[in-house]
Coordinates of C-alpha atoms and ligand atoms in Angstrom, one line a residue:
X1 CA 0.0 0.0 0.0
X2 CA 1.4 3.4 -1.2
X3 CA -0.3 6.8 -0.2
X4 CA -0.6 8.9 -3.2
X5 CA -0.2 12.4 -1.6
X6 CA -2.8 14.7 -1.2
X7 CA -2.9 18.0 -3.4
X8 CA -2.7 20.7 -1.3
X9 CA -2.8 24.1 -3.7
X10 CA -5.7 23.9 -5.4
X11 CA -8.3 26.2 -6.6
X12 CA -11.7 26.5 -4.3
X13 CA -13.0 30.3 -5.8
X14 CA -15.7 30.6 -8.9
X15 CA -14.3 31.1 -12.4
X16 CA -15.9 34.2 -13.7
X17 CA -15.2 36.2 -17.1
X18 CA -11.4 34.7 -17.4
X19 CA -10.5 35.3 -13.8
X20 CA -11.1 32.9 -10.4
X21 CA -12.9 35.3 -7.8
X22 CA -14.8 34.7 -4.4
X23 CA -18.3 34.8 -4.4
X24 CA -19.7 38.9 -4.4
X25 CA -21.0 38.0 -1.3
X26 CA -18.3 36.2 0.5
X27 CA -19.9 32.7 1.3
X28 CA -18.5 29.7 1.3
X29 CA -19.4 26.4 1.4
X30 CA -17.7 23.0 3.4
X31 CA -16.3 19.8 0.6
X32 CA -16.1 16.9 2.9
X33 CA -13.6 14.2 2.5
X34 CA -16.2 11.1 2.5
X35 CA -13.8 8.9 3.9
X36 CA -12.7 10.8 6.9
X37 CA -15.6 13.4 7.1
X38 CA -12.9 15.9 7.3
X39 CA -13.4 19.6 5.3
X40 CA -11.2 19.6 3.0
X41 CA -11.5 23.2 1.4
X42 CA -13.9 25.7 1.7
X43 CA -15.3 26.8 -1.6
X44 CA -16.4 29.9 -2.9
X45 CA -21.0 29.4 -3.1
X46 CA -21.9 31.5 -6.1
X47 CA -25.2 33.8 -5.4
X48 CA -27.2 36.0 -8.0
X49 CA -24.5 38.8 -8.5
X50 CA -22.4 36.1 -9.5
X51 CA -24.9 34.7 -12.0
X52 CA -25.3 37.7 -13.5
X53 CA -21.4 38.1 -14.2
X54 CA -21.2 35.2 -15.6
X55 CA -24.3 35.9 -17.8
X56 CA -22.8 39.6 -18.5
X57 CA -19.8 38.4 -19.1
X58 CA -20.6 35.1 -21.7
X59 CA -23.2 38.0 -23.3
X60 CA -20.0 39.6 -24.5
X61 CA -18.1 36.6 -25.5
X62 CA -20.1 34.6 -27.1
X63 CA -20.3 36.2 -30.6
X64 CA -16.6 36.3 -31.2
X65 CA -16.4 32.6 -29.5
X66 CA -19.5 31.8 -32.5
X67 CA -17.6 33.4 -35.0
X68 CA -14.0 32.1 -34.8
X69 CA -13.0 29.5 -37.5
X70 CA -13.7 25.7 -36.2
X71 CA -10.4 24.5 -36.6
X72 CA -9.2 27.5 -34.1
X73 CA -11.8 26.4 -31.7
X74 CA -11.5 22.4 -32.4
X75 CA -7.5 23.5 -31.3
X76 CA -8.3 25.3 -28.7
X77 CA -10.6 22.3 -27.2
X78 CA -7.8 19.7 -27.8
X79 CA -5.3 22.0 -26.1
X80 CA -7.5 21.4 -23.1
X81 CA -7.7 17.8 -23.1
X82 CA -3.9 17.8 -22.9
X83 CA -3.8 20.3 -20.2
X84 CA -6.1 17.9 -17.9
X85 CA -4.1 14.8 -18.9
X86 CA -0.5 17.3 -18.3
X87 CA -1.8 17.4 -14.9
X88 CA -3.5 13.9 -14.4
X89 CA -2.3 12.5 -11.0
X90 CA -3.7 16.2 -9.5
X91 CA -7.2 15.3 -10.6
X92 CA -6.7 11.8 -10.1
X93 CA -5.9 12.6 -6.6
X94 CA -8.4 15.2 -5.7
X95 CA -11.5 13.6 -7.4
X96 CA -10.4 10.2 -4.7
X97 CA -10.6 13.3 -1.9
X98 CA -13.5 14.6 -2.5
X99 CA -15.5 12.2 -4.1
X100 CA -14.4 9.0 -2.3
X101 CA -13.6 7.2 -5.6
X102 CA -10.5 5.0 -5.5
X103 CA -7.4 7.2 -7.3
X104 CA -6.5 4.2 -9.3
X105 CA -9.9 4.4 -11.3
X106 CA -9.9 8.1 -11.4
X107 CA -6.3 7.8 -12.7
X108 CA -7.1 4.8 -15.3
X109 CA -10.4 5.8 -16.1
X110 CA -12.1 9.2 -15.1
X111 CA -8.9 11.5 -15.9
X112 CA -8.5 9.7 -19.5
X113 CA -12.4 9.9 -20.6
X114 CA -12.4 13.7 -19.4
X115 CA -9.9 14.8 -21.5
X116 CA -11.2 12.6 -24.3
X117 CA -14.4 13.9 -24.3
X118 CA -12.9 17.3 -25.3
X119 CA -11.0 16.0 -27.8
X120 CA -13.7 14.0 -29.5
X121 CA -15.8 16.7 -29.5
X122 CA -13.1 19.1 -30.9
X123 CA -12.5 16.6 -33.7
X124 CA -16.2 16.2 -34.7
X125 CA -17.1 19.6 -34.4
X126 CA -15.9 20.7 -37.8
X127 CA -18.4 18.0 -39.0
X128 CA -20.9 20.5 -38.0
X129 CA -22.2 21.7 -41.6
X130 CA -25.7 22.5 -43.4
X131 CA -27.4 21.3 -46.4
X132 CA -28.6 23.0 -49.7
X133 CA -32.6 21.7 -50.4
X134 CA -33.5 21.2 -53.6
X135 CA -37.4 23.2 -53.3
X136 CA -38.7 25.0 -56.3
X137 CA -36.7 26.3 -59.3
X138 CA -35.6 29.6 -59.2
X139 CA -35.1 29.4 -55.2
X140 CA -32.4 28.2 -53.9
X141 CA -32.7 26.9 -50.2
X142 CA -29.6 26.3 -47.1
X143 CA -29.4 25.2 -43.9
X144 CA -26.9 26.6 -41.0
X145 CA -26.3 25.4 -37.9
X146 CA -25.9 27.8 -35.0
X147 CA -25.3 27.7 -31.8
X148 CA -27.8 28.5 -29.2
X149 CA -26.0 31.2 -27.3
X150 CA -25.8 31.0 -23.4
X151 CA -26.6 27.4 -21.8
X152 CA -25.8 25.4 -19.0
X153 CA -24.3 22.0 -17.5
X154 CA -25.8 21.1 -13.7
X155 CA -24.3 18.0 -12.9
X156 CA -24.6 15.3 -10.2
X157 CA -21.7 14.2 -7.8
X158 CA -20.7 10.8 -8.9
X159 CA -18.7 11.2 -11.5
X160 CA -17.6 14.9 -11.1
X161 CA -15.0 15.6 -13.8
X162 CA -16.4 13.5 -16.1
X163 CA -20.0 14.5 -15.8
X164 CA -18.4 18.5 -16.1
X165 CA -16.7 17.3 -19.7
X166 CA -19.9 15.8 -20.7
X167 CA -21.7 18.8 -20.7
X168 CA -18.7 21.5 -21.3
X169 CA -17.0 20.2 -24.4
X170 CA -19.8 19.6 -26.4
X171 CA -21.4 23.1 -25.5
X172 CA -18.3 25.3 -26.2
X173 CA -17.7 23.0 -30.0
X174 CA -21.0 23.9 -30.8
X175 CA -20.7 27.7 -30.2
X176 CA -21.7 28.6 -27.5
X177 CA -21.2 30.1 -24.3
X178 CA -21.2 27.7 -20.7
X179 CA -21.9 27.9 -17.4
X180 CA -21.3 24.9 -15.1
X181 CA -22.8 24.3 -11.6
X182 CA -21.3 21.1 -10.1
X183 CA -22.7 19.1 -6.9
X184 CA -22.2 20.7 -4.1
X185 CA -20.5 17.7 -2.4
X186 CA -17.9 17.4 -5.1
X187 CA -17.0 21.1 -6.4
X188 CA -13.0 20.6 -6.4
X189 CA -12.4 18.9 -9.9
X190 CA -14.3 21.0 -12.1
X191 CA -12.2 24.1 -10.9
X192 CA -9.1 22.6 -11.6
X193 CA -10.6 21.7 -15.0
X194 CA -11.5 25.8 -15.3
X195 CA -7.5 26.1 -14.8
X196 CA -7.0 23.7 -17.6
X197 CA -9.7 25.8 -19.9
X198 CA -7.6 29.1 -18.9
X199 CA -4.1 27.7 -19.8
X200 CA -5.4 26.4 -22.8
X201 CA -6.4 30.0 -24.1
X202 CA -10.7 29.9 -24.5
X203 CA -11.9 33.6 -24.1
X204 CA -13.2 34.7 -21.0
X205 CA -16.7 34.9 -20.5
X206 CA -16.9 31.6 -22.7
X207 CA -17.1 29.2 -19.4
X208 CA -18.0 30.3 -16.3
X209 CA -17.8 27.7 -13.0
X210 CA -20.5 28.3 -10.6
X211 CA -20.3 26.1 -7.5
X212 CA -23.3 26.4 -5.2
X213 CA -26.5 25.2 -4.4
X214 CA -28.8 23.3 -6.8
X215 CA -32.0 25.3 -4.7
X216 CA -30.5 28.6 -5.2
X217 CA -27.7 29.6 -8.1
X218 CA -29.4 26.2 -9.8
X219 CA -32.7 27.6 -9.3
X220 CA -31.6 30.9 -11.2
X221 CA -30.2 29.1 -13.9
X222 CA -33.0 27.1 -14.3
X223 CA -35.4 30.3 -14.3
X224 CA -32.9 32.5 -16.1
X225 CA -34.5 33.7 -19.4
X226 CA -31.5 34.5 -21.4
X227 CA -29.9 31.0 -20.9
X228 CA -31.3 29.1 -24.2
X229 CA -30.7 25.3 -22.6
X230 CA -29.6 23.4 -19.6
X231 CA -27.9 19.9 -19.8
X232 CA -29.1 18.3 -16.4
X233 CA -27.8 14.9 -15.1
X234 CA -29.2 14.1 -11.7
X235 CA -32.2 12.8 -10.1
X236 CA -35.1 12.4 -11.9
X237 CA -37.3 14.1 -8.9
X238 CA -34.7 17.5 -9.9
X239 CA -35.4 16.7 -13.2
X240 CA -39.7 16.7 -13.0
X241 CA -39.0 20.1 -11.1
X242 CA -36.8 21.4 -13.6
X243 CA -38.9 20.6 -16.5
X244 CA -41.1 22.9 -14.8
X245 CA -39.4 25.9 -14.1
X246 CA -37.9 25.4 -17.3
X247 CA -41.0 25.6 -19.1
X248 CA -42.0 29.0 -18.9
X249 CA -38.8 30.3 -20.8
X250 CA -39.0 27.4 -22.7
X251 CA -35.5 25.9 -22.6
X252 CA -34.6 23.3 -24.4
X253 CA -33.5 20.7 -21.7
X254 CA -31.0 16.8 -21.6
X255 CA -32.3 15.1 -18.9
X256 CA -29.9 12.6 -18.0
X257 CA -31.8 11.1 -14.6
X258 CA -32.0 7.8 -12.6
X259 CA -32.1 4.3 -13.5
X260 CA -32.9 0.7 -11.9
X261 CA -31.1 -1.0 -14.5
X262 CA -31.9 -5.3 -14.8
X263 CA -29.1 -7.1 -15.9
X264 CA -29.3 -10.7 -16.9
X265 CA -27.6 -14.0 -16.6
X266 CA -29.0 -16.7 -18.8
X267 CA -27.8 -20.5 -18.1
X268 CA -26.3 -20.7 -21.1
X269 CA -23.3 -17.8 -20.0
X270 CA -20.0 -18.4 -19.3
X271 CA -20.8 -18.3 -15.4
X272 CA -17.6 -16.9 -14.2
X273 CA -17.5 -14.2 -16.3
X274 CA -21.0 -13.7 -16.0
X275 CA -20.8 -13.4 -11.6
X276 CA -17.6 -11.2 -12.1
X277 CA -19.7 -9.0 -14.5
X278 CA -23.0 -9.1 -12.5
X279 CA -20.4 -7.9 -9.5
X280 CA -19.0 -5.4 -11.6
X281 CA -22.2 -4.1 -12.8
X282 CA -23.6 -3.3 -9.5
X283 CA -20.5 -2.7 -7.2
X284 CA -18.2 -0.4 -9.7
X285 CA -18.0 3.0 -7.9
X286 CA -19.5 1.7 -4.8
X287 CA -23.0 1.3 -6.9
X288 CA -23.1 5.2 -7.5
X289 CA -23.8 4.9 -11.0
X290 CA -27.1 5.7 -13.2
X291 CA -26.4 2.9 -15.1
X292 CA -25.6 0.1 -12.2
X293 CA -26.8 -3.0 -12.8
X294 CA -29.1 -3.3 -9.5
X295 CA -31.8 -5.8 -10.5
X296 CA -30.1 -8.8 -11.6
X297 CA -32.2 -11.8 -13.0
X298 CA -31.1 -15.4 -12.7
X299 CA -32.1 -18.1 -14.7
X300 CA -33.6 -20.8 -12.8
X301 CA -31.2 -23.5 -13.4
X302 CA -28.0 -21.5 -12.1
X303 CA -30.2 -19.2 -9.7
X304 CA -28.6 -20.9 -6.2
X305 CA -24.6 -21.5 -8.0
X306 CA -24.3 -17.8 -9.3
X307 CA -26.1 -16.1 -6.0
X308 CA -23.9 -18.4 -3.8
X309 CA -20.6 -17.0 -5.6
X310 CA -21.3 -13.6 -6.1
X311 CA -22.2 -13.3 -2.5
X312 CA -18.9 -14.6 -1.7
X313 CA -16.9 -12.2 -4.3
X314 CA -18.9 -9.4 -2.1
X315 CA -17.9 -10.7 1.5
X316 CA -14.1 -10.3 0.3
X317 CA -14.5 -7.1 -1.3
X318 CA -12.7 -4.6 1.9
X319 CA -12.7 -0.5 2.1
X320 CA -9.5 1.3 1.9
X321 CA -8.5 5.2 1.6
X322 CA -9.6 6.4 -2.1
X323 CA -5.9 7.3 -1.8
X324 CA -3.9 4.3 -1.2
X325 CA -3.2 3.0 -4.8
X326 CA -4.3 -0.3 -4.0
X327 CA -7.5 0.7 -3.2
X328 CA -11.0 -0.9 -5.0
X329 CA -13.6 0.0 -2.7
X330 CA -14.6 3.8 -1.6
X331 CA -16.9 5.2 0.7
X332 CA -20.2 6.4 -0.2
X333 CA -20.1 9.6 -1.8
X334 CA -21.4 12.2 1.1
X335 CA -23.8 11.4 4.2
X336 CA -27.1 11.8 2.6
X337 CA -26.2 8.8 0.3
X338 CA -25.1 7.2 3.2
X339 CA -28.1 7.6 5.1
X340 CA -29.9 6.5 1.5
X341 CA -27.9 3.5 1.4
X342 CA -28.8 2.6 4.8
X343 CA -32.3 3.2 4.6
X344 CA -32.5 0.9 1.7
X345 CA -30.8 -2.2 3.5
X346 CA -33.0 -2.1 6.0
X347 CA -35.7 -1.4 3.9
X348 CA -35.0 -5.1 2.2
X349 CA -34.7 -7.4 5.3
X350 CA -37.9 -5.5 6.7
X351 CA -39.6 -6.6 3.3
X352 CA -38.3 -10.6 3.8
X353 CA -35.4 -10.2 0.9
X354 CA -32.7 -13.2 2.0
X355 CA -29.9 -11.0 3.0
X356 CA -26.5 -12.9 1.4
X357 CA -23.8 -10.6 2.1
X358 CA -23.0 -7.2 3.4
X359 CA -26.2 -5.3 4.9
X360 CA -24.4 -3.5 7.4
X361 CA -22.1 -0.1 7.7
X362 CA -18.1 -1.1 7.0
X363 CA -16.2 0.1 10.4
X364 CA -16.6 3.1 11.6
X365 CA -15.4 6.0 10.6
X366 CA -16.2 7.6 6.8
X367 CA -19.4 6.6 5.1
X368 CA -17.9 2.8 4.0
X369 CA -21.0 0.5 3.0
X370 CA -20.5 -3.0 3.1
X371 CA -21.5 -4.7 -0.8
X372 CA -24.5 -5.8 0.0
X373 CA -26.5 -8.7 -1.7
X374 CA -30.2 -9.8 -1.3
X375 CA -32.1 -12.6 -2.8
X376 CA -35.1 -13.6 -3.0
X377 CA -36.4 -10.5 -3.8
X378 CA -39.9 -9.8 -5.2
X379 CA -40.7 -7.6 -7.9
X380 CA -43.1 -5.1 -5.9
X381 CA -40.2 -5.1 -2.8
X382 CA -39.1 -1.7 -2.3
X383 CA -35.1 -2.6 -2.9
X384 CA -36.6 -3.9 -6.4
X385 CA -38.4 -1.0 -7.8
X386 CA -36.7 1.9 -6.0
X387 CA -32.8 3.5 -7.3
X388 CA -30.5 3.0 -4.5
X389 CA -27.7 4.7 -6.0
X390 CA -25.6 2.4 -3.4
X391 CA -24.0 -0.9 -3.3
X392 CA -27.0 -3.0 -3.2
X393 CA -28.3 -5.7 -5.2
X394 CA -31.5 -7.2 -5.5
X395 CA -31.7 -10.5 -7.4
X396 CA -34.8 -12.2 -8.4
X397 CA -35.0 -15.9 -10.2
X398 CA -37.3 -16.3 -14.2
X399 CA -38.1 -19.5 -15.8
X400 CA -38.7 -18.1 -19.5
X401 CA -37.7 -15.5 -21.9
X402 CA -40.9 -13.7 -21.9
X403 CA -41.8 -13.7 -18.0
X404 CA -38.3 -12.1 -17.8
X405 CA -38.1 -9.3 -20.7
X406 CA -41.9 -8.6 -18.7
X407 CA -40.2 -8.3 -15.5
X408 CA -37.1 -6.2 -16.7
X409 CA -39.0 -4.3 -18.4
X410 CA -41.7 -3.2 -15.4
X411 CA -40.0 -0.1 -13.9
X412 CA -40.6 3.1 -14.6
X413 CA -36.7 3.8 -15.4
X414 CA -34.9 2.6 -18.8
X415 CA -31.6 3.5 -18.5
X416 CA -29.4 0.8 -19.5
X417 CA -29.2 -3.4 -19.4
X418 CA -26.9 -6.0 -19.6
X419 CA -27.2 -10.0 -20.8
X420 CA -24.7 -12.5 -20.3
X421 CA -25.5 -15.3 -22.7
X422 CA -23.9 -17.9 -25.2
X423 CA -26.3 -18.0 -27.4
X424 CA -26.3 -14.5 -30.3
X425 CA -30.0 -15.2 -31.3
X426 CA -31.7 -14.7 -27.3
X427 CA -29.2 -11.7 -27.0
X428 CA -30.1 -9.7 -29.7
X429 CA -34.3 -10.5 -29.0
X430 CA -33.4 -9.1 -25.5
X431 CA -31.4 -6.2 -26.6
X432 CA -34.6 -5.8 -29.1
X433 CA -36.9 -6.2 -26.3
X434 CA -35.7 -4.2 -23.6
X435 CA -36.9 -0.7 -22.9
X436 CA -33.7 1.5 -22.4
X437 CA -31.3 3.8 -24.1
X438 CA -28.1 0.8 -23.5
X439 CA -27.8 -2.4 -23.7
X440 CA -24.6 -4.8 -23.0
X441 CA -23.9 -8.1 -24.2
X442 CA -21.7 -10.1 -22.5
X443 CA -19.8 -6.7 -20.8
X444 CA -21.6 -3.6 -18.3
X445 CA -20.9 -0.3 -18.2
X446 CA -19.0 1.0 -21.4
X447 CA -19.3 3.9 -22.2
X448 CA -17.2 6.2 -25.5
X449 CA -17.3 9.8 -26.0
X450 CA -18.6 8.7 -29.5
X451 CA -21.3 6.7 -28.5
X452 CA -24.8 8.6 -27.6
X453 CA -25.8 7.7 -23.9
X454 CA -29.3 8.6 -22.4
X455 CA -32.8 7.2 -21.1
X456 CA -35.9 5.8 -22.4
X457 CA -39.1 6.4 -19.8
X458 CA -38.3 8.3 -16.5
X459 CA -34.6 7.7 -17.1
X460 CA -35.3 11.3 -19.1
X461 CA -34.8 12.3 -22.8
X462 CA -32.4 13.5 -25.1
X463 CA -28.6 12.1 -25.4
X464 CA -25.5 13.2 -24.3
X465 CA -22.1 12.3 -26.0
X466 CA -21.8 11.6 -29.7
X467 CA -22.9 13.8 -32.7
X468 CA -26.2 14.4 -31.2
X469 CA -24.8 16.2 -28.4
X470 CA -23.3 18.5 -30.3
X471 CA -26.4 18.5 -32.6
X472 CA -28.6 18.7 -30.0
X473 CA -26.4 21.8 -28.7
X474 CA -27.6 23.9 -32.0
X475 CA -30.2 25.2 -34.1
X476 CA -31.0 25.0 -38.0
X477 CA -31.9 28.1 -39.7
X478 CA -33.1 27.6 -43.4
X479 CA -32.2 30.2 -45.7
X480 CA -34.3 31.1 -49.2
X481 CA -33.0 32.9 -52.0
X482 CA -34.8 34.0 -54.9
X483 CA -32.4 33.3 -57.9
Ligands
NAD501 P1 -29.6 15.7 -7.7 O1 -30.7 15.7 -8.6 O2 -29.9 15.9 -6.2 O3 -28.6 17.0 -8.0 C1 -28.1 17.1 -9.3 C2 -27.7 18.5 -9.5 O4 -28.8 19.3 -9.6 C3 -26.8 19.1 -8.5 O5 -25.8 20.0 -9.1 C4 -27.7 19.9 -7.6 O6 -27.1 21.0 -6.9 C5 -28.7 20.4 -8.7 N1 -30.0 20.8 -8.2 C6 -30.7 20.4 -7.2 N2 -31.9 21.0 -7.0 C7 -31.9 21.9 -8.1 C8 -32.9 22.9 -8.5 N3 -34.0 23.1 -7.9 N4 -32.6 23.6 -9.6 C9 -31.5 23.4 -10.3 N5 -30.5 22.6 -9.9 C10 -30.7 21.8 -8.8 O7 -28.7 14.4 -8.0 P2 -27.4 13.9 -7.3 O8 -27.8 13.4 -5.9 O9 -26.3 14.9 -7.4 O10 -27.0 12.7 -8.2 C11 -27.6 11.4 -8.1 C12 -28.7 11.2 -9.1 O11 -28.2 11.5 -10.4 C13 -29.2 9.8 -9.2 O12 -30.6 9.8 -9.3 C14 -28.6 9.2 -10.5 O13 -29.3 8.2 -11.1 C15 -28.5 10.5 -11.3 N6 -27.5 10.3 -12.4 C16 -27.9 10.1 -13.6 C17 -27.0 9.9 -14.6 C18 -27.4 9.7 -16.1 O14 -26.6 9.8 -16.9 N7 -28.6 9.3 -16.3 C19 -25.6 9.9 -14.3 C20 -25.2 10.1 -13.0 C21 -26.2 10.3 -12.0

């Protein structure tokens, strides 16, 4: 075990027209190491005033930012992709802080897919072009596509850099003008990514970081009439709410919101890969994920082998300090998903789910949940029906293809799935039959900054990543010319 060492200078103020500042009206607001429930920095909590210079000061930008030639701006974007992967470790390190993540997977995965995600996007986005349309003779009809001006990202705290690149790179390629308001419990990362968007040379007034509260500078933006759309990922109760309050300036919204995701292991699988996958599915990132795999379904036949396994991968499955470098299992992200977490365990022996592993806290200090399996669970069971957003997996038993795609598909979420079978024909029916925006075969949780990602049903609409993020990120304007 090694100790990667904790970043000490870092930047904890708002990122306001080129320049990091303290809030106008001095507040600040506690980040909370999850694994020690120690502050680690107090951060600058953005208010009105500082809304409105960050809308004063994008309002200024964001014609020239329109306006410059895509391959300036597609340079510009890759320049910051290599200024967050120039300073990798730092973010690696801080994200494990202050999100409870284990710095090897922020190093090998988070840090990577960030910077990608600008570089992808600064590739594609000089594939942004119209269309002439043949119409009448003597007219001759174009398309442009524009940007939409001023919009915003409002993330969630589980995957805090990456979530930030999902909604900033795509925004600024497209044209337009960005402000980002993070999750309170995990502001750190996206300001050092607003150091990386300053070194690399974007325009002031272009991005603007806004940590703060989701009821109040998230409110505003929400309510803010001159900010054209909001990408939201989050819960899908702040997602009815914002649809709302969006409505009467009529934004144009992503909604990127929760999931109950059933994965599947058919008798036919290779088994071993199949439980390691299952385990994977549900446990990566301490079962903080939209797309976890929370409601896995056994086939009959290998119901009691595969439930008898897992449960013993997720009895040897021990906590550590997100920044020892061996480390593979984090706390929970903050003490309302702690308290979540717990609520839900007990939620599933009260309802007569067989507990098989975990079910209880993991020592006692930091918000360490123990993986935690239950079987025997029935469909209408809270644990079953319910996102957890916690370590917690609720496995029921089918007989047949059909009773299963019914049950898979009865939830009112339709994020993603995952099957693990042998046979090609019975996965591509299921991948056919299943009501959400992913589905993985034989693998869970991959994800390319290439490859659209959203929800089907109350998982929310839209797609982020891919050219229809930066599609969606723009307007067409038809022009007519009388020859
Ligand atoms: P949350 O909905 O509580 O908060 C998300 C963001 O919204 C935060 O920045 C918060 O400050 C802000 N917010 C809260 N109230 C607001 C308001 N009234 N107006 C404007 N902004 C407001 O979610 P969370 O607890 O941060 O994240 C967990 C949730 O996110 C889970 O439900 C999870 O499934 C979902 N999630 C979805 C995806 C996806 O891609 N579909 C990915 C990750 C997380």
């Amino acid at each position: 075990m090694a100790l990667i060492e904790a970043p000490k200078n870092f930047p904890t103020r708002l990122y306001i027209n080129g320049e990091f500042v303290d809030a106008a009206d001095g507040r600040t607001f506690d980040s909370i190491n999850p694994s020690n429930e120690q502050v680690i920095a107090k951060v600058a909590m953005a208010g009105r005033k500082d809304l409105d210079h960050a809308m004063e000061s994008a309002r200024k930008a964001m014609g020239a930012w329109a306006s410059l030639a895509p391959a300036k701006r597609s340079s510009l974007l890759w320049k910051v992709g290599d200024e967050i992967m120039k300073r990798r470790q730092e973010f690696a390190a801080l994200e494990a802080m202050d999100s409870g993540k284990p710095y090897n997977e922020c190093f090998n995965i988070d840090v990577p897919m960030t910077a990608d995600h600008f570089k992808y996007f600064a590739g594609v986005l000089r594939s942004l072009q119209g269309e002439t349309i043949p119409v009448n003779d003597g007219l001759f009809v174009y398309t442009l596509r524009e940007p939409l001006g001023i919009v915003a990202g409002i993330t969630p705290w589980n995957f805090p850099m990456m979530m930030a690149a999902r909604k900033v790179a795509p925004a600024l390629a497209a044209g337009n003008a960005i402000i980002l308001k993070p999750a309170n419990p995990t502001p750190l990362t996206a300001a050092l990514m607003a150091e990386c968007i300053h070194a690399a040379g974007i325009p002031a007034g272009v991005f603007a970081l806004l940590n703060g509260k989701g009821s109040e500078v998230g409110q505003m933006i929400v309510e803010h009439p001159e900010i054209a759309a909001i990408s939201f990922t989050g819960s899908t109760e702040v997602g009815v709410r914002m649809v709302r309050d969006a409505a009467p300036t009529l934004k144009k919204l992503t909604m990127e919101l929760g999931g109950k995701s059933p994965n599947v292991v058919f008798a036919d699988a290779d088994l071993e890969t199949a439980i390691k996958g299952a385990q994977a599915a549900i446990f990566y990132n301490k079962g903080e994920v939209c797309t976890a795999g929370s409601r896995l379904f056994v086939e009959a036949k290998v119901h009691d082998e595969v439930v008898e396994k897992l449960a013993a991968r997720a009895g040897k499955m021990v906590g550590s300090d997100p920044l020892d470098d061996t480390c593979r299992w984090g706390p929970q992200n903050n003490k309302g998903q702690f308290d979540t977490t717990m609520k839900y365990i007990e939620s599933g022996k009260k309802e007569g789910a067989r507990l098989v592993a975990g079910g209880e806290r993991m020592g006692d200090k930091g918000y360490y949940v123990k993986p935690t399996v239950f079987a025997d669970v029935k469909p209408e069971m809270t644990i079953a029906r319910e996102e957890i957003f916690g370590p917690v997996l609720a496995v029921q038993k089918f007989e047949a293809f059909e009773e299963l795609v019914e049950k898979a598909n009865s939830s009112v979420y339709g994020l993603a799935a995952g099957v693990w079978t042998k046979d090609v024909s019975k996965a591509h029916r299921y991948a056919k039959s299943i009501k959400a925006g992913a589905v993985w075969v034989n693998c869970y949780n991959w994800y390319d900054s290439a490859v659209p990602y959203g929800g089907y049903k109350q998982s929310g609409y839209g797609r982020e990543m891919g050219l229809q993020a930066l599609h969606a990120l723009t307007q067409t304007k038809s022009v007519w010319v009388q020859l």
